[in-house]
mmCIF file of C-alpha atoms and ligand atoms in Angstrom:
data_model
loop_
_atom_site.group_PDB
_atom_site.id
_atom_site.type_symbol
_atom_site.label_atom_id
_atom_site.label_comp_id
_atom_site.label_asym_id
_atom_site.label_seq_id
_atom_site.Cartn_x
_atom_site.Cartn_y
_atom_site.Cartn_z
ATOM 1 C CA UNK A 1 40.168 14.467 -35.055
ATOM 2 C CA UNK A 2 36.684 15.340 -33.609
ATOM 3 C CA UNK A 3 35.522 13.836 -30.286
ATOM 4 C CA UNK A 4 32.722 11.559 -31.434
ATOM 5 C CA UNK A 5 29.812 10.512 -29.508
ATOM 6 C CA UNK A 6 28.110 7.197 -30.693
ATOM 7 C CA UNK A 7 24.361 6.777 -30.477
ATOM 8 C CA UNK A 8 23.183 3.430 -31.298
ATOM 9 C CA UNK A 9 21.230 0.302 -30.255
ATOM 10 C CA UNK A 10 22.881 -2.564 -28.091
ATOM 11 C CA UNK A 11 25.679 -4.730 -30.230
ATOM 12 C CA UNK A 12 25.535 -2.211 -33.322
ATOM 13 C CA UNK A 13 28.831 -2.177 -32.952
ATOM 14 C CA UNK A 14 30.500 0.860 -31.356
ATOM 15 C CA UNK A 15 32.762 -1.144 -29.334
ATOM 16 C CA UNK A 16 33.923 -2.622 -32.558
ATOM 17 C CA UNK A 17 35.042 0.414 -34.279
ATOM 18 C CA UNK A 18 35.977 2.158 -31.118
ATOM 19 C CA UNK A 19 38.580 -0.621 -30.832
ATOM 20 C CA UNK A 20 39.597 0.561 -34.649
ATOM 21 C CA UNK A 21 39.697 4.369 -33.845
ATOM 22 C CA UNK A 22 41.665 3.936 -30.435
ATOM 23 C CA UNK A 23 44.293 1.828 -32.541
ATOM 24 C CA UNK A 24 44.332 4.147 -35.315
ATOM 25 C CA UNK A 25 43.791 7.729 -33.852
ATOM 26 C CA UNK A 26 45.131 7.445 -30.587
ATOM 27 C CA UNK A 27 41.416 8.195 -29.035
ATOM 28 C CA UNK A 28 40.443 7.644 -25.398
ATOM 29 C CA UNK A 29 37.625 5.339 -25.557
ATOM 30 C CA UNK A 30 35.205 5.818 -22.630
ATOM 31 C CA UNK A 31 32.551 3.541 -22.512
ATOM 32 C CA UNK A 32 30.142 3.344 -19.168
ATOM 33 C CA UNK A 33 29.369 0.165 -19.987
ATOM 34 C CA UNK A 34 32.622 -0.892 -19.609
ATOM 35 C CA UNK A 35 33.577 1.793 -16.240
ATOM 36 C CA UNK A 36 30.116 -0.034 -14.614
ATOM 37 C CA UNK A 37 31.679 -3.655 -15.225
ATOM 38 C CA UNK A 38 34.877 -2.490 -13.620
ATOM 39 C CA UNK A 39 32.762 -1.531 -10.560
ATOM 40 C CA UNK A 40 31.310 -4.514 -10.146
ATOM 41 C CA UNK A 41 34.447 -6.308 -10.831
ATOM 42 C CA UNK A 42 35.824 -4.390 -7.962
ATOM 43 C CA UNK A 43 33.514 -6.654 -5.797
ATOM 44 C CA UNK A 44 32.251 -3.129 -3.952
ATOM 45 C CA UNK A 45 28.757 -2.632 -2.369
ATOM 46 C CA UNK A 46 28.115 -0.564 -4.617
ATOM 47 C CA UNK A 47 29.687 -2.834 -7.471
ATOM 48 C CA UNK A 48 27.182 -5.240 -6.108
ATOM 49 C CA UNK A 49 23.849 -2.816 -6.601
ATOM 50 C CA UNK A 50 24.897 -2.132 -10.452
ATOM 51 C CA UNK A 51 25.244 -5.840 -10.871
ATOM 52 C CA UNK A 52 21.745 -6.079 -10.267
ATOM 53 C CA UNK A 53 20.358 -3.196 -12.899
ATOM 54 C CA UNK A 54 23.069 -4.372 -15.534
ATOM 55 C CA UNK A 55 21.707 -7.983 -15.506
ATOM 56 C CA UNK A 56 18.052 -6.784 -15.661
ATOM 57 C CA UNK A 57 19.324 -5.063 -19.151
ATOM 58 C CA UNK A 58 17.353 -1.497 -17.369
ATOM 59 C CA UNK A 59 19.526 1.862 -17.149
ATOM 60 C CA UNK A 60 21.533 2.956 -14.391
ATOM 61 C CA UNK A 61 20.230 6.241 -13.129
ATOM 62 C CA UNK A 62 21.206 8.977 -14.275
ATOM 63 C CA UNK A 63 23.638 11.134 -11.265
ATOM 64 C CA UNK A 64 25.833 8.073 -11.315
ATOM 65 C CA UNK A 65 26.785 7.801 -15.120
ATOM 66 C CA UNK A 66 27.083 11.084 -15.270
ATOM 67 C CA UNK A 67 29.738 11.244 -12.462
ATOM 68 C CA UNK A 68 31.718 8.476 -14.187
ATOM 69 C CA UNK A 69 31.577 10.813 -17.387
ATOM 70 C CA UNK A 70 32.320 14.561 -15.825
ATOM 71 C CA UNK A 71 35.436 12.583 -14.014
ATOM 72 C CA UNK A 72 36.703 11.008 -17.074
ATOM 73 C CA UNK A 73 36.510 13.901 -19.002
ATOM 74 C CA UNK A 74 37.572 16.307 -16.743
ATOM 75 C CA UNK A 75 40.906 13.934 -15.971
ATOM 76 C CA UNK A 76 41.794 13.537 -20.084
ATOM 77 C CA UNK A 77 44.849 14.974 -21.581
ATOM 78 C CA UNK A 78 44.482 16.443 -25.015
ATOM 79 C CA UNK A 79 43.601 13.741 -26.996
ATOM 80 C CA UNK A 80 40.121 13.274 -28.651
ATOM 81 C CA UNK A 81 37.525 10.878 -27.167
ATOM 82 C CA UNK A 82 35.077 8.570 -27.910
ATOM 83 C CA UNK A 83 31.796 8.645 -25.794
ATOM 84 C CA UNK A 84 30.385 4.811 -26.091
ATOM 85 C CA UNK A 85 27.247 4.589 -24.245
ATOM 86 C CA UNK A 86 26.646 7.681 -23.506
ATOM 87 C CA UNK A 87 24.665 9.581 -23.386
ATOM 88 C CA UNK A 88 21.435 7.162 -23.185
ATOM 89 C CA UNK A 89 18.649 9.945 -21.826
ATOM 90 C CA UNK A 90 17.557 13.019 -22.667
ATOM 91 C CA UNK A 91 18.598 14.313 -19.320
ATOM 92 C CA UNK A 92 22.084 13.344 -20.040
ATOM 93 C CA UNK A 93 22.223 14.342 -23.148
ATOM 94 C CA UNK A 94 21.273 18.332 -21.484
ATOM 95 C CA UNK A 95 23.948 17.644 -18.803
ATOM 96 C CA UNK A 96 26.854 16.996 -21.292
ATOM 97 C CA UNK A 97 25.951 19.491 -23.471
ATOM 98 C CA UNK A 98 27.037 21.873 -20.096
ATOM 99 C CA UNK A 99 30.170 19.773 -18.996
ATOM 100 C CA UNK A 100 31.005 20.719 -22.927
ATOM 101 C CA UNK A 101 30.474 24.476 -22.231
ATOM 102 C CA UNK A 102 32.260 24.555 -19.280
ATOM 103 C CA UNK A 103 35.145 22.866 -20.468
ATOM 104 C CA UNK A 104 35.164 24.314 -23.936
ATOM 105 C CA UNK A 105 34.841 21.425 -25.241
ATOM 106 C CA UNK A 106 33.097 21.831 -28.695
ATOM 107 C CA UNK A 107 34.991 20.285 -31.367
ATOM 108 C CA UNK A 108 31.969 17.344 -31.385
ATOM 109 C CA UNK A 109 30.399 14.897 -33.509
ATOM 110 C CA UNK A 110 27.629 12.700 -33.253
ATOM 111 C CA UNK A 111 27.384 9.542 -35.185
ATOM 112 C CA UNK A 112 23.990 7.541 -34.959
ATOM 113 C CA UNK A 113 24.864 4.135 -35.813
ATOM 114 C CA UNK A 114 21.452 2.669 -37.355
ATOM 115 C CA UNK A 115 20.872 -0.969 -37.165
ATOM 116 C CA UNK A 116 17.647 -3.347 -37.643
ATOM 117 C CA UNK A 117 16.773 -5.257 -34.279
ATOM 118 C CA UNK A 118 17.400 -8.907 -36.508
ATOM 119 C CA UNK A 119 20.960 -7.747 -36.967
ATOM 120 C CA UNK A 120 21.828 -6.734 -33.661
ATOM 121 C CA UNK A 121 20.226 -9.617 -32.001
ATOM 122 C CA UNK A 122 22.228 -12.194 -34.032
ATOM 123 C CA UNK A 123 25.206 -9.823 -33.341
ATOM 124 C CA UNK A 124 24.967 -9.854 -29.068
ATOM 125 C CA UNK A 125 24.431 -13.799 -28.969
ATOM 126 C CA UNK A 126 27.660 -14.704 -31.181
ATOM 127 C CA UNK A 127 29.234 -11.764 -28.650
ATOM 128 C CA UNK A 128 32.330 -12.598 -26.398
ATOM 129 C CA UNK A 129 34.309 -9.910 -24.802
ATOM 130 C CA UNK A 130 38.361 -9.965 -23.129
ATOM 131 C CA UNK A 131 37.403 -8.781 -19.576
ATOM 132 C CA UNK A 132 41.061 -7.321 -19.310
ATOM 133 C CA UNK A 133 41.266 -4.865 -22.064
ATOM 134 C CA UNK A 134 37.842 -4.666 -23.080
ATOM 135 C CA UNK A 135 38.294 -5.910 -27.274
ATOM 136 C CA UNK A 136 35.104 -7.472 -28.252
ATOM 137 C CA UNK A 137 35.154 -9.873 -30.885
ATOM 138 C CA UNK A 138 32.062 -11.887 -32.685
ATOM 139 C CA UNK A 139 32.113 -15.449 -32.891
ATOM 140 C CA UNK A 140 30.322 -15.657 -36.437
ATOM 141 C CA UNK A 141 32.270 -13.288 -37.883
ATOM 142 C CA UNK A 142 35.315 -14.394 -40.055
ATOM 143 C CA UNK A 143 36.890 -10.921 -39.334
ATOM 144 C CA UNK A 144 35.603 -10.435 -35.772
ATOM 145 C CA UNK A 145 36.846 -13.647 -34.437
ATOM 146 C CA UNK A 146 39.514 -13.938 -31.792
ATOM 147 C CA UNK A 147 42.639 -16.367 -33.730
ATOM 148 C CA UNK A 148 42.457 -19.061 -30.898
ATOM 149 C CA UNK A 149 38.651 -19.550 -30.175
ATOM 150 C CA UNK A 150 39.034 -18.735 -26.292
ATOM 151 C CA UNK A 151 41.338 -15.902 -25.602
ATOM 152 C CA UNK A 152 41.915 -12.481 -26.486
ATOM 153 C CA UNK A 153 44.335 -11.836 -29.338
ATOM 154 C CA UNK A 154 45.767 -8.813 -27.538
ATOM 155 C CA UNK A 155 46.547 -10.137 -24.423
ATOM 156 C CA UNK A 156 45.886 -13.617 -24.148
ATOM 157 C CA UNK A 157 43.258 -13.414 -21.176
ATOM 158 C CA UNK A 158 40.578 -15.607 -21.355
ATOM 159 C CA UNK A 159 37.546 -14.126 -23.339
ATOM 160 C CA UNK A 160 33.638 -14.063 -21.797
ATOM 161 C CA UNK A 161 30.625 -13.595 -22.212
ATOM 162 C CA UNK A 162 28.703 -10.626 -20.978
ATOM 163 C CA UNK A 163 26.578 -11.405 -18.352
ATOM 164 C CA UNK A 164 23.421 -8.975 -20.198
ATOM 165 C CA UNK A 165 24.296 -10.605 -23.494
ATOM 166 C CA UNK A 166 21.533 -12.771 -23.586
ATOM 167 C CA UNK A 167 17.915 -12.881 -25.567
ATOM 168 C CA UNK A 168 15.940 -11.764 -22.273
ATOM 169 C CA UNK A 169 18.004 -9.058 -21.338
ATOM 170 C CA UNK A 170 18.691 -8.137 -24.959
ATOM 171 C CA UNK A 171 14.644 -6.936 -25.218
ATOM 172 C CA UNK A 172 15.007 -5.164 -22.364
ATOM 173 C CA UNK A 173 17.930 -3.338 -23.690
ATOM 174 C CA UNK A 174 16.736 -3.010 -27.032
ATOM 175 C CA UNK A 175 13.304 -1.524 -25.889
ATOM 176 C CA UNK A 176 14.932 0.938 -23.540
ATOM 177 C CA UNK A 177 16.771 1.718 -26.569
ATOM 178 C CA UNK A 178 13.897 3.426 -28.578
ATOM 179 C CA UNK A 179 12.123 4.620 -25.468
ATOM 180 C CA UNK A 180 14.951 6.433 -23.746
ATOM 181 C CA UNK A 181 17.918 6.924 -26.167
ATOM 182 C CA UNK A 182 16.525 7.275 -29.478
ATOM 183 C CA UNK A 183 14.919 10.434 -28.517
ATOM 184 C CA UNK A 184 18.072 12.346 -28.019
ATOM 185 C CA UNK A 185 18.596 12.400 -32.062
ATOM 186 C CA UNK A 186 16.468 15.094 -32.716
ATOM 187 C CA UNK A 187 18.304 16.601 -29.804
ATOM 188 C CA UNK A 188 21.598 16.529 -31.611
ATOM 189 C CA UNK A 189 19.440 17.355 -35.039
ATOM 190 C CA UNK A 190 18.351 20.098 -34.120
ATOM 191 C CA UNK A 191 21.559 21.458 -33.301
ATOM 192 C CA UNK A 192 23.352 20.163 -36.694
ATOM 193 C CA UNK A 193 25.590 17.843 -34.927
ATOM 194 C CA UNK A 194 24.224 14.635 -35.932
ATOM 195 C CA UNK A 195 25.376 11.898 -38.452
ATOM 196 C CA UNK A 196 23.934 8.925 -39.303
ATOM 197 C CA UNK A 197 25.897 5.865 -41.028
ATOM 198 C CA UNK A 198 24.455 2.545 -41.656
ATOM 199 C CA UNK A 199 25.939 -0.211 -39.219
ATOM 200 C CA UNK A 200 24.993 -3.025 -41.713
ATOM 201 C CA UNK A 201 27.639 -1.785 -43.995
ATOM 202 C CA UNK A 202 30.772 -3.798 -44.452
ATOM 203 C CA UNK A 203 33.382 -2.615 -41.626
ATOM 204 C CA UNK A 204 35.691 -1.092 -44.240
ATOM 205 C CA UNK A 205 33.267 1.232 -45.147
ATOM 206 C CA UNK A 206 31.794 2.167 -42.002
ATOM 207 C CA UNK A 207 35.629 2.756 -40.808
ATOM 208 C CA UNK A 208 35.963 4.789 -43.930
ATOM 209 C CA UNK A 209 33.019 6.880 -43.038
ATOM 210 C CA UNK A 210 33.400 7.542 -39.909
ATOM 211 C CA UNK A 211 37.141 8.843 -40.400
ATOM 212 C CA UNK A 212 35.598 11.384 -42.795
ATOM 213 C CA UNK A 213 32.736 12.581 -40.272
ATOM 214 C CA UNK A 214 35.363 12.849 -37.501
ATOM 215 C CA UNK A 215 38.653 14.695 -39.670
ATOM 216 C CA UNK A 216 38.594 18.192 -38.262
ATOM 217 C CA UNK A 217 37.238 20.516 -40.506
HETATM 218 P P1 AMP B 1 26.863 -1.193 -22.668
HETATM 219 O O1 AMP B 1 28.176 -1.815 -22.325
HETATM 220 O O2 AMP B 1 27.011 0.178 -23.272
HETATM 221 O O3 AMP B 1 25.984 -2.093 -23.488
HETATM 222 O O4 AMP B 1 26.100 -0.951 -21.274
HETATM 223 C C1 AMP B 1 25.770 -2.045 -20.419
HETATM 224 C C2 AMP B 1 24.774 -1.621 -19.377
HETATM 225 O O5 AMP B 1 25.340 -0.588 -18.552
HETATM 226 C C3 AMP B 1 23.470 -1.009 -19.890
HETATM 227 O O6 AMP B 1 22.524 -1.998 -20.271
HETATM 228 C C4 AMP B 1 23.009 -0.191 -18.673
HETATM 229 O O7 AMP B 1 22.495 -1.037 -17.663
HETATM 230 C C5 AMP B 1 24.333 0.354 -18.150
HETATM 231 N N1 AMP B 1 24.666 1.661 -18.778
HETATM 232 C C6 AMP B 1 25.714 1.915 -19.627
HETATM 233 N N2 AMP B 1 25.722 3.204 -20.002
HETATM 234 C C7 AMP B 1 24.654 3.792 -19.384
HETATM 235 C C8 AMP B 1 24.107 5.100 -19.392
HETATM 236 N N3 AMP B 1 24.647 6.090 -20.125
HETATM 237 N N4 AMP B 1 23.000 5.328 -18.645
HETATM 238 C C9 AMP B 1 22.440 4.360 -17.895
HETATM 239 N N5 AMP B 1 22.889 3.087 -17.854
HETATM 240 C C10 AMP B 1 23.997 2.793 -18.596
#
């Protein structure tokens, strides 16, 4: 399978069906979202400073995502990953595409998963997430919903809910979204990597679509 990279608005989903993929296809699943909340679960100083920019719903700057990135994927084995969350600027976007070079990395795709800003909205309140390994599930979503209403069906931890998942923060999220991230398609469009699949679909079918952009060619 292809390393995919997921571009798409807060709670379109790409946690969802990188969940499916890492089950399915044996992906790593690297998601700065998720390596920031482990930093500030860590309870460090600097743990302490991203707290602060992740609440506010703004972007962490640039040089430190990155160096979460370039170590993950410099430290992988040989399986195929998932980027979630990154990248989320143009600037990053430029920097991957030379960790790529240098590692000869190239076997790429990029999926821009397209969602109205009703949908998502609805989709990051009913939110709750297992803080131990990561599965987010939606509470108004017969499939999405954990069996027992307050812990993960995985591993049985208690489930949460994001501290950023809220209306406030949701606008600032969603607004950085089209000033800072969406510009980045026409990046990838220019250089025929990018795919786009509908993220109101019904799961089966996004699955379904995504396995076909991502099967090696
Ligand atoms: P996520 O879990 O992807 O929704 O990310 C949660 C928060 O982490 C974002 O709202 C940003 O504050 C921060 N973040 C995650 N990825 C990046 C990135 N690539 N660049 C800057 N900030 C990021």
């Amino acid at each position: 399978m292809k390393n995919i990279i997921f571009i798409a608005p807060p709670a379109a989903g790409k946690g969802t069906i990188s969940d499916y993929l890492v089950k399915n296809y044996q992906y790593e699943h690297i998601s700065t979202g998720d390596l920031l909340r482990e930093e500030i679960a860590s309870g460090s100083e600097f743990g302490q400073k991203l707290d602060v920019i992740l609440k506010s719903g703004s972007l962490v700057d640039d040089e430190t995502v990155i160096r979460l990135v370039n170590h993950k994927i410099t430290s992988l084995s040989h399986q195929a990953f998932i980027l979630d969350g990154f990248p989320r600027t143009l600037g990053q976007a430029k920097v991957l595409d030379e960790m790529f070079r240098e590692l000869n990395i190239h076997n790429n795709v990029v999926i821009y998963l397209s969602v109205d800003l009703d949908t998502v909205l609805k989709r990051v309140t009913a939110r709750v997430i297992c803080p131990k390994c990561k599965r987010s599930y939606n509470l108004n979503n017969e499939k999405l919903k954990p069996i027992h209403k307050d812990t993960c069906d995985d591993c049985g931890y208690a489930l949460i809910r994001r501290d950023d998942d809220n209306e406030e923060t949701f606008k600032v999220r969603y607004e950085s979204f089209i000033k800072n991230t969406k510009p980045i398609l026409d990046f990838y469009q220019d250089k025929g990597m990018l795919k786009e699949i509908d993220a109101t679909l019904p799961l089966e079918v996004i699955y379904d679509r995504i396995e076909n952009e991502a099967k090696n060619d």
